[in-house]
Amino acid sequence: QTVEHGFPHQPSALGYSPFLRLMAIGTRSGAIKLYGAPGVEFMGLHEENNTVMQIHFIPDQCQLVTLLDDNSLHLWSLKQHGGASELREEHRFTLKGPPGSPPSATQITAVLPHSSREVLYLGTESGNIFVVELPSFRVLEDRTITSEAVLQRIPEDNCNRRSCELVEALREHPKNPDQILIGYSRGLIVLWDLQNNKVTHHFLGSQQLENLYWQRDGSKFVSCHYDGSYSQWPVTSDNRQPEPLENTVPYGPFPCKAISKIYWQTTKNGLPYIIFQGGMPRASYGDRHSISVLHGSQQTAFDFTSRVIDFFIIFSSEPTAEFDDPSAMVVLAEEELVVIDLKTAGWPAVHPPYLASLHCSAITCSHHVSNIPLKLWERIISAGSKQNIHYSSMPWPIDGGTNIAPDPPQRDLLLTGHEDGTVRFWDASGVCLHLLYKLSTVRVFLTDADPNDNMNTLGEDEWPPLRKVGTFDPYSDDPRLGIQKIYLCKYSGYLAVAGTAGQVLVMELNDEDAEHVVDHSEADLLQDQEGYRWKGHEKLKTRDGPVRFEAGFQPFVLVQCQPPAVVTSLALHSEWKLVAFGTSHGFGLFDHQQKRLVFVKCTLHPSDQLALEGPLSRVKSLKKSLRQSFRRIRRSRVSSRKRRGGGGNASEVQEANAKFDQDTLQEMELAPVQRKIEARSAEDSFTGFVRTLYFADTFLRDSSRHCPSLWAGTNGGTVYAFCLRVPPAERRMDEPVRAEQAKEIQLMHRAPVVGILVLDGRSTPLPEPLEVAHDLSKSPDMQGSHQLLVVSEEQFKVFTLPKVSSKLKLKLTALEGCRVRKVTVANFGSCKTDDYSENDLAVLTNLGDIQIISLPFLKLQIRFPCIRKEDVSGIASCVFTKYGQGFYLISPSEFERFSLSTKWLVEPRCIVDMPEVTSNNHVHNTSGMENTARKSRGSGKNPGDYGEDERKSGRLMEHALLNDEKVLKEIQSTLEGGR
């Protein structure tokens, strides 16, 4: 397993380092992920699997601290190893109170990493603030700031004991690191002098406090409150109690929701940016997830479709800069990451290069295409760029670290089909899964929603000024629009997509917008057989007349299956201009050049009533399912009784049982590792369900002439083979394509057929359509005899062609006790020489194992555990690539990528260097002496004035030296030399 693509499932915390320009996201399952420039990714996992509550980067260091919901703190470091950086957990620590103290005494609510990089300040529910040393996490008890100590230094008439309960916020003074601002839940705010252990100022808010933010020069700070208000407070030179300069309820006067976080950013033009989360009127907009940006007369409330976890602003972090001048706002919502460009008029969104919200509509299927030709790649990108004109052109603002992974050797596409009828094209060549283009099939059909509706249009006087942002939209206009199968021919640019209501669309790529009529054709798979009545959903209604399509893939023909059941299999042959499709009722072949149905074949068993109740049917009965289960159990019991001797007296039964046991033992001796697999009945439900379709140019009638053919495999273990007559190119439009059934194979064990493959005279799988024409594959060997490989859920079987006589088989279920879920041919190249490669079968089983099986001899090469067997949806979502990689969903929003090949490996490889940056009053460098000298220059003291601080700097120097790999190597070589 190499990299995770997509958006982290259930994010819970966000952190950002202006020094490293890296962002960190924590999740409810205890994962922590760091992101920088595209390709710079790190992942760590807490052993406890607890929710990550807070993430804080240590100032000017390659370190961060996480707080989990079990109240434990964890120190993580980015360290170089083997030429690349790695994220490692260094220490863990749980704050413990005195014996007998309640848990609230040490329940951490606020964390402040001090700019000295030596200590963390930990605010707790009890109101006490503990100080712990870094990196050892040793509690410095003599420096604890107790609530009693704070109360003693505040006039009694201003507050009581409960005023200092629960620390909501801790903020270091931006100009004086010896002062910190402490905010308590009930509204009391104090400025604490760390050197003299005293309160220099105290501020009394009238409302419950949510958060604090210092203005850049340290002369003022802003507090935000539970009632939807924020206040600006001056920090005066005298000790009198200040009143707020202003107290604003931006969306008042009616009761408002809490403002949970606020930024006050200064600019050159004098107008500040005031950015805050929440504050909406409770009654009308209490269910909205919003962040408001105010700048002069401009005001926008960005409205997110999922809950906002946290956000931060990217602004000038240079200590010499006079203003903040914010450039971007980064918002982590529960289902997506949204970045807003604050420099460009209108504050547009920035297109993210990673952390794509894959599940903006639920993923229903996937399709991978390797090695895309450059021309097609550029045309897809061109179509996508026309869709992205409303995005900002600003470069990605989170750009820390350096990607040192080699450039991808080829261009790969991952296509995902979605519940809302869209297909998304992702660049899957490298570490970042990046959206190139989005195709929508909705325009072909009439739905309740008008595609011209614009959710973002606002009236001029609309208040609050809400604006929808983000792409996450889990609601589908109609579940019948869902995409179930995708097939893209990378050589011709033809694309076929099939959906939940039996719709099959064939499309071609057009570089310009176009308006045209989509041809309609119906395929009656029941062929007017009597006694069948479809109880499922209706087909989708189509638009009459011309339909306008934007540049990209545009449908030119729609084949509608009747009954409109889910399309279960799809195959496209772009050279013959044919598309084959299958449902639970049968399969059909359509000529998309002549726009004519070639044939349909009904595969429905007479007793198969369940196939007539669609997945969206309300009449599906639990009783029927139970009844069928009991029938199956009863049949298996009856058949075993028959085998054991059903009638006669007791002695005859006993004798028959003894003989049965003896026969069983003999059978076990013959095949000691094989299990008895009970044959399925032809009456089992969904036997006509078409699982796989396959086009091949092979020998079907006799060994002297090869011809185009279509193969279909069903759930009941039946394989159908049809001979096709495709007219030559010059007469292609004049003569019809003809089809005739040539073979029908019934597997004895009746297991579902999941794969069909024809091997040529060299035992090589036949090339893809047009692959030989583009000189990307050798011509298939048509001299030697061809072989047919049929893969069922239980076994692999090779037949000779054209006689279809059994040659060899591998009984997977009997040997391994598992069933085949996915199978594909993968080409494995040698990582040492370009001259050698081999084709094997990559097989995923219901146990989550991946097995590599050789061709044509069906020998098991190797087995890998990959997906947990309990993860049924992960196994169902797995898709293999042509060169031995794969993807599967580990959550609704994330693909796990894996590789079975040593040659084709896509994984993050990046480095984060320690920048030399001035921060506040200090310049931090890995050299301790230089650090002390610069520190004394920065704060206007002589080196001799330090005392304790100098000793701390010595400890820091020692820590820095011991973390320097060069220094450690020198020490090691000296010791080895001495020895």
Coordinates of N, CA and C in Angstrom, one line a residue, residues 214-298:
W214 N -4.8 38.2 18.8 CA -4.0 39.4 18.9 C -3.9 40.2 17.5
Q215 N -3.9 41.5 17.6 CA -3.6 42.2 16.4 C -2.1 42.3 16.3
R216 N -1.6 42.5 15.1 CA -0.2 42.3 14.8 C 0.8 43.1 15.6
D217 N 0.4 44.4 16.0 CA 1.3 45.3 16.7 C 1.2 45.0 18.2
G218 N 0.2 44.2 18.7 CA 0.1 43.9 20.1 C -0.6 45.0 20.9
S219 N -1.1 46.1 20.2 CA -1.7 47.2 20.9 C -3.2 46.8 21.3
K220 N -3.8 45.9 20.5 CA -5.2 45.5 20.7 C -5.3 44.0 20.5
F221 N -6.4 43.5 21.0 CA -6.8 42.1 20.7 C -8.3 42.0 20.5
V222 N -8.8 41.0 19.9 CA -10.2 40.8 19.7 C -10.7 39.5 20.4
S223 N -11.8 39.6 21.0 CA -12.5 38.4 21.6 C -13.8 38.2 20.9
C224 N -14.1 36.9 20.8 CA -15.4 36.5 20.2 C -16.2 35.7 21.2
H225 N -17.5 35.8 21.1 CA -18.4 35.3 22.2 C -19.5 34.4 21.7
Y226 N -20.1 33.8 22.7 CA -21.2 32.8 22.5 C -22.5 33.4 21.9
D227 N -22.7 34.7 22.2 CA -23.9 35.3 21.7 C -23.8 35.9 20.3
G228 N -22.7 35.6 19.6 CA -22.6 36.0 18.2 C -21.9 37.4 18.1
S229 N -21.3 37.9 19.2 CA -20.6 39.2 19.1 C -19.1 39.0 19.2
Y230 N -18.4 40.1 18.8 CA -17.0 40.2 19.0 C -16.7 41.6 19.5
S231 N -15.6 41.7 20.3 CA -15.2 42.9 20.9 C -13.7 43.2 20.7
Q232 N -13.3 44.5 20.5 CA -12.0 44.9 20.3 C -11.5 45.6 21.6
W233 N -10.4 45.1 22.2 CA -9.9 45.6 23.5 C -8.5 46.3 23.3
P234 N -8.3 47.5 23.9 CA -7.0 48.1 23.8 C -6.1 47.6 25.0
V235 N -4.8 47.4 24.7 CA -3.9 47.1 25.8 C -3.1 48.4 26.1
T236 N -3.5 49.1 27.2 CA -2.9 50.4 27.5 C -1.7 50.2 28.4
S237 N -0.9 51.3 28.4 CA 0.4 51.2 29.2 C 0.1 51.3 30.7
D238 N -1.1 51.9 31.1 CA -1.4 52.0 32.6 C -2.2 50.7 33.0
N239 N -2.4 50.6 34.3 CA -3.0 49.3 34.8 C -4.5 49.5 35.0
R240 N -5.1 50.5 34.5 CA -6.6 50.7 34.7 C -7.3 49.7 33.8
Q241 N -8.5 49.3 34.3 CA -9.3 48.3 33.6 C -9.9 48.9 32.3
P242 N -9.5 48.4 31.1 CA -10.0 49.0 29.9 C -11.4 48.5 29.6
E243 N -12.1 49.4 28.8 CA -13.4 49.0 28.3 C -13.2 48.6 26.8
P244 N -14.0 47.8 26.2 CA -13.8 47.5 24.8 C -14.0 48.7 23.9
L245 N -13.2 48.8 22.9 CA -13.3 49.9 21.9 C -14.6 49.8 21.2
E246 N -15.0 48.6 20.8 CA -16.2 48.4 20.1 C -16.7 47.0 20.5
N247 N -18.1 46.8 20.5 CA -18.7 45.5 20.7 C -19.7 45.3 19.6
T248 N -19.5 44.4 18.7 CA -20.3 44.3 17.5 C -21.0 42.9 17.4
V249 N -22.3 43.0 17.1 CA -23.0 41.7 16.8 C -23.3 41.8 15.3
P250 N -22.4 41.2 14.4 CA -22.5 41.5 13.0 C -23.9 41.1 12.3
Y251 N -24.5 40.0 12.9 CA -25.8 39.6 12.3 C -27.0 39.8 13.2
G252 N -26.8 40.8 14.2 CA -27.9 41.0 15.1 C -29.0 41.8 14.4
P253 N -30.0 42.3 15.1 CA -30.2 42.3 16.6 C -30.8 41.0 17.2
F254 N -31.3 40.1 16.3 CA -31.9 38.9 16.9 C -30.9 38.0 17.4
P255 N -31.3 37.0 18.3 CA -30.3 36.1 18.8 C -29.5 35.3 17.8
C256 N -28.1 35.3 18.0 CA -27.3 34.7 17.0 C -26.5 33.5 17.6
K257 N -25.9 32.7 16.7 CA -25.1 31.6 17.1 C -23.7 32.1 17.5
A258 N -23.0 31.3 18.2 CA -21.6 31.7 18.7 C -20.7 31.9 17.6
I259 N -19.8 32.9 17.8 CA -18.6 33.1 16.9 C -17.5 32.3 17.6
S260 N -17.1 31.2 16.9 CA -16.1 30.3 17.6 C -14.7 30.6 17.3
K261 N -14.4 31.4 16.3 CA -13.0 31.8 16.0 C -13.0 33.1 15.2
I262 N -12.0 33.9 15.4 CA -11.9 35.2 14.7 C -10.5 35.6 14.3
Y263 N -10.3 36.3 13.2 CA -9.0 36.9 12.8 C -9.3 38.3 12.5
W264 N -8.3 39.2 12.9 CA -8.4 40.6 12.6 C -7.1 40.9 11.9
Q265 N -7.1 41.1 10.6 CA -5.9 41.2 9.7 C -5.8 42.6 9.2
T266 N -4.6 43.2 9.5 CA -4.3 44.6 9.0 C -3.8 44.6 7.6
T267 N -4.1 45.7 6.9 CA -3.7 45.8 5.5 C -3.1 47.2 5.2
K268 N -2.4 47.3 4.1 CA -1.7 48.6 3.7 C -2.7 49.7 3.6
N269 N -3.9 49.4 3.0 CA -4.9 50.5 2.8 C -5.7 50.9 4.0
G270 N -5.3 50.3 5.1 CA -6.0 50.7 6.4 C -7.2 50.0 6.8
L271 N -7.9 49.4 5.8 CA -9.1 48.7 6.1 C -8.8 47.2 6.5
P272 N -9.2 46.8 7.7 CA -8.8 45.5 8.2 C -9.7 44.4 7.6
Y273 N -9.2 43.2 7.5 CA -10.1 42.0 7.2 C -10.5 41.5 8.5
I274 N -11.8 41.4 8.7 CA -12.4 40.7 9.9 C -13.0 39.4 9.5
I275 N -12.5 38.3 9.9 CA -12.9 37.0 9.4 C -13.3 36.1 10.6
F276 N -14.5 35.6 10.6 CA -15.0 34.8 11.8 C -15.9 33.7 11.4
Q277 N -15.9 32.7 12.2 CA -16.7 31.5 12.0 C -18.0 31.6 12.8
G278 N -19.2 31.3 12.2 CA -20.4 31.3 13.0 C -21.0 32.7 13.0
G279 N -21.8 32.9 14.1 CA -22.5 34.2 14.3 C -23.8 34.5 13.5
M280 N -24.3 33.4 12.8 CA -25.5 33.6 12.1 C -26.7 33.7 13.0
P281 N -27.8 34.4 12.5 CA -29.1 34.5 13.3 C -29.6 33.0 13.5
R282 N -29.9 32.7 14.8 CA -30.3 31.4 15.2 C -31.5 30.9 14.5
A283 N -32.6 31.7 14.5 CA -33.9 31.3 14.0 C -33.9 30.9 12.6
S284 N -33.3 31.8 11.7 CA -33.4 31.5 10.3 C -32.3 30.8 9.7
Y285 N -31.1 31.0 10.3 CA -29.9 30.4 9.6 C -29.0 29.6 10.6
G286 N -29.7 29.1 11.7 CA -29.0 28.4 12.7 C -28.4 27.1 12.2
D287 N -28.9 26.5 11.0 CA -28.4 25.3 10.5 C -27.2 25.5 9.5
R288 N -26.8 26.7 9.2 CA -25.8 27.0 8.2 C -24.4 26.9 8.8
H289 N -23.5 26.4 8.0 CA -22.1 26.3 8.4 C -21.4 27.4 7.6
S290 N -21.1 28.5 8.3 CA -20.6 29.7 7.6 C -19.3 30.3 8.2
I291 N -18.5 30.9 7.3 CA -17.4 31.8 7.7 C -17.6 33.1 7.0
S292 N -17.6 34.2 7.7 CA -17.8 35.5 7.2 C -16.5 36.3 7.0
V293 N -16.4 37.0 5.9 CA -15.2 37.8 5.6 C -15.8 39.3 5.4
L294 N -15.2 40.2 6.2 CA -15.6 41.6 6.1 C -14.4 42.4 5.8
H295 N -14.5 43.3 4.8 CA -13.4 44.1 4.4 C -13.9 45.4 3.8
G296 N -13.9 46.5 4.6 CA -14.6 47.7 4.2 C -16.0 47.5 4.0
S297 N -16.5 47.9 2.8 CA -17.9 47.7 2.5 C -18.3 46.3 2.0
Q298 N -17.2 45.5 1.7 CA -17.4 44.1 1.2 C -17.8 43.2 2.4

